[in-house]
PDB file of C-alpha atoms in Angstrom:
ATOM      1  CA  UNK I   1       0.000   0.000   0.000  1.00 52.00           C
ATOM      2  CA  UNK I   2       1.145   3.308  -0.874  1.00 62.00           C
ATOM      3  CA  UNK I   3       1.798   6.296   1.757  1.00 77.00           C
ATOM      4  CA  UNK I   4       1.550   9.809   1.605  1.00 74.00           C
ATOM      5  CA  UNK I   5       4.960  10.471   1.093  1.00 77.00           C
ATOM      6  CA  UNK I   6       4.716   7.905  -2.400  1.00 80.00           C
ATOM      7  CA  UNK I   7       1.398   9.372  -3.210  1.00 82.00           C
ATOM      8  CA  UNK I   8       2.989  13.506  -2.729  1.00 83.00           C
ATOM      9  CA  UNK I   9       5.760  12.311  -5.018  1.00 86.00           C
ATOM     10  CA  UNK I  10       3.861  10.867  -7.581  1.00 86.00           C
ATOM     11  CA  UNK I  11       1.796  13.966  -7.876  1.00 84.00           C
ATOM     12  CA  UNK I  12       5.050  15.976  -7.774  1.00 87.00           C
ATOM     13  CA  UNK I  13       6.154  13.891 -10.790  1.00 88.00           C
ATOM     14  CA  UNK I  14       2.858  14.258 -12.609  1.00 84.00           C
ATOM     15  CA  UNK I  15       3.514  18.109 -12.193  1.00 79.00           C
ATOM     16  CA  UNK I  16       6.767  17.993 -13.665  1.00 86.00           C
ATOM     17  CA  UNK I  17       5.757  16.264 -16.586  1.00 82.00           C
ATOM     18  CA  UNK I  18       2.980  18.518 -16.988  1.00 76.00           C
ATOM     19  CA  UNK I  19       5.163  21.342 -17.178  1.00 79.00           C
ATOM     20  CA  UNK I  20       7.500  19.310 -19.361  1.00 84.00           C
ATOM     21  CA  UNK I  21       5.104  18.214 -22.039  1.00 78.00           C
ATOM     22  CA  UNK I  22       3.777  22.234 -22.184  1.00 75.00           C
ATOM     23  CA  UNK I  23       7.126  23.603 -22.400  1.00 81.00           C
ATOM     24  CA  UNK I  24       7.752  21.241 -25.900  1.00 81.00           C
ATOM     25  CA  UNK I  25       3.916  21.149 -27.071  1.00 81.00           C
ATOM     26  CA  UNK I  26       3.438  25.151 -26.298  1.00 84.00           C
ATOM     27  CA  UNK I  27       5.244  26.626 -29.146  1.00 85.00           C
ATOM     28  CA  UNK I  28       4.134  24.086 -31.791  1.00 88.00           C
ATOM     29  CA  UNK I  29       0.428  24.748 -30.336  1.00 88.00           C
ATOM     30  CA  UNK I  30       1.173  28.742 -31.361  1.00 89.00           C
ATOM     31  CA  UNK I  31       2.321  27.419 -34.483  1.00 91.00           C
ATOM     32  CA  UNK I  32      -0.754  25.820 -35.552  1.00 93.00           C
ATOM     33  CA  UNK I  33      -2.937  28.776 -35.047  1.00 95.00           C
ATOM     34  CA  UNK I  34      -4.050  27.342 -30.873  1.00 96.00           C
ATOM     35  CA  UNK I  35      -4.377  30.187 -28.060  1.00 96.00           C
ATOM     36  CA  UNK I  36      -3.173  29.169 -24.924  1.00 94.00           C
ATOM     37  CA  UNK I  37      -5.016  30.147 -21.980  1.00 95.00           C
ATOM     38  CA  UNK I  38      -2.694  29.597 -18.583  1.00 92.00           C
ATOM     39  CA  UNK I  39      -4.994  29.022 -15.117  1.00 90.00           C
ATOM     40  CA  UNK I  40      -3.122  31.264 -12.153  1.00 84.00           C
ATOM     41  CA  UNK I  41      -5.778  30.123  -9.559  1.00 79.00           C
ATOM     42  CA  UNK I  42      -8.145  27.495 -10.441  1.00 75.00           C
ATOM     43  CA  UNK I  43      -6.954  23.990 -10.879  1.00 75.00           C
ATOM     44  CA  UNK I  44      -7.493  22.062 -13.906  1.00 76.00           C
ATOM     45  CA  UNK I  45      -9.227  19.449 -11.571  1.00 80.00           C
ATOM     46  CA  UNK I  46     -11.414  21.864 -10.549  1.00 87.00           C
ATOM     47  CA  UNK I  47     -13.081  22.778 -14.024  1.00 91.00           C
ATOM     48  CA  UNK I  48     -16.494  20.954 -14.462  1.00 93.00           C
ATOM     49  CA  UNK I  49     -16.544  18.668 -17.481  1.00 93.00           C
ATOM     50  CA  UNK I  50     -19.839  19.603 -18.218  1.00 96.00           C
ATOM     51  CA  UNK I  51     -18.966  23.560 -18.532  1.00 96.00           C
ATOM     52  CA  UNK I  52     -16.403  22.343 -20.874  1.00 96.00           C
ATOM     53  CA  UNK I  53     -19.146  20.424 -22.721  1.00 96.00           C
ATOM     54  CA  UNK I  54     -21.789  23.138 -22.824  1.00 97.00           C
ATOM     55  CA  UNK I  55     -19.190  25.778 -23.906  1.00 97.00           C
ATOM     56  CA  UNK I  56     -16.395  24.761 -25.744  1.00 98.00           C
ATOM     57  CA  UNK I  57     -17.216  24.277 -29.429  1.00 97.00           C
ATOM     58  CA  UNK I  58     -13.959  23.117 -30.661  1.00 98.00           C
ATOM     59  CA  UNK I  59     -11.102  21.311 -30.346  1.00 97.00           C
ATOM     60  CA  UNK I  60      -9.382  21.711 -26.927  1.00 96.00           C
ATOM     61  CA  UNK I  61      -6.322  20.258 -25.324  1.00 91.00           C
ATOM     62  CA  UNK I  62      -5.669  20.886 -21.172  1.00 89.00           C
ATOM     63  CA  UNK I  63      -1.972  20.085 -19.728  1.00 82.00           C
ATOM     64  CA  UNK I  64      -2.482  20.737 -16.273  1.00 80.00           C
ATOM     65  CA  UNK I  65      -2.768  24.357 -15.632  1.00 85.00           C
ATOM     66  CA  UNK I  66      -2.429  25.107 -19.466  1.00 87.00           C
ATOM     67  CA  UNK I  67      -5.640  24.854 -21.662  1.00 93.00           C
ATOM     68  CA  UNK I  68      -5.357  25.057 -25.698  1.00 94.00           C
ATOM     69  CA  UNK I  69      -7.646  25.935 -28.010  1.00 97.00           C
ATOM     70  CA  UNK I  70      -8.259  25.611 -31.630  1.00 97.00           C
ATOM     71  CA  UNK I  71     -10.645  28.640 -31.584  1.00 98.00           C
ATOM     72  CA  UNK I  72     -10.233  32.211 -30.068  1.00 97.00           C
ATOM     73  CA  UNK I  73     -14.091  32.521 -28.866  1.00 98.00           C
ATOM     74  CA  UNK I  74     -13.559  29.428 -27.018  1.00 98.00           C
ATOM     75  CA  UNK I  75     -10.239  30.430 -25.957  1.00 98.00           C
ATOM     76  CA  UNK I  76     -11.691  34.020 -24.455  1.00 97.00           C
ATOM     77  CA  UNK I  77     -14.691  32.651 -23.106  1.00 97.00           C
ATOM     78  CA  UNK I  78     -12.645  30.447 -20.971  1.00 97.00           C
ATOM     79  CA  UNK I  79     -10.332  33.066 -20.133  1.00 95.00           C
ATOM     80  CA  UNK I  80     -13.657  34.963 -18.703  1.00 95.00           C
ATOM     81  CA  UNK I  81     -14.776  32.317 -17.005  1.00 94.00           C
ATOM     82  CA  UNK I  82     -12.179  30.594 -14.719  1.00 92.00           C
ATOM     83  CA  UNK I  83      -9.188  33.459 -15.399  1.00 87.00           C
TER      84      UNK I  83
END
């Protein structure tokens, strides 16, 4: 059985890679036309799936506290919302 100290440093490492996989993906994102929309206080876990669902219209990718987004409505009305 895991302990808290195993579980803390498996979110630690799920973090890192987070941070890692934005840091390649981000500027290859830009590339392709995305907008990236960066959370400062809300956590990703905390953003309903069915807000998503209701009002996000197109393509959208989320690593950790970074969202993407294929279109700039969706992009600013997230922004409005949980920014």
């Amino acid at each position: 059985m895991k302990d808290a100290l195993s579980d803390a440093a498996d979110e630690i490492q799920k973090a890192i890679d987070m941070e890692i996989l934005h840091e390649v993906s981000k500027q290859m994102m830009i590339d392709k036309g995305w907008h990236c929309v960066t959370l400062k206080q809300t956590h990703w876990k905390d953003i309903p799936l069915p807000w998503v669902n209701e009002n996000i219209h197109h393509p959208y990718n989320c690593l950790g506290f970074y969202w993407y987004f294929e279109s700039s409505s969706d992009a600013t009305a997230f922004a409005l919302r949980w920014i």
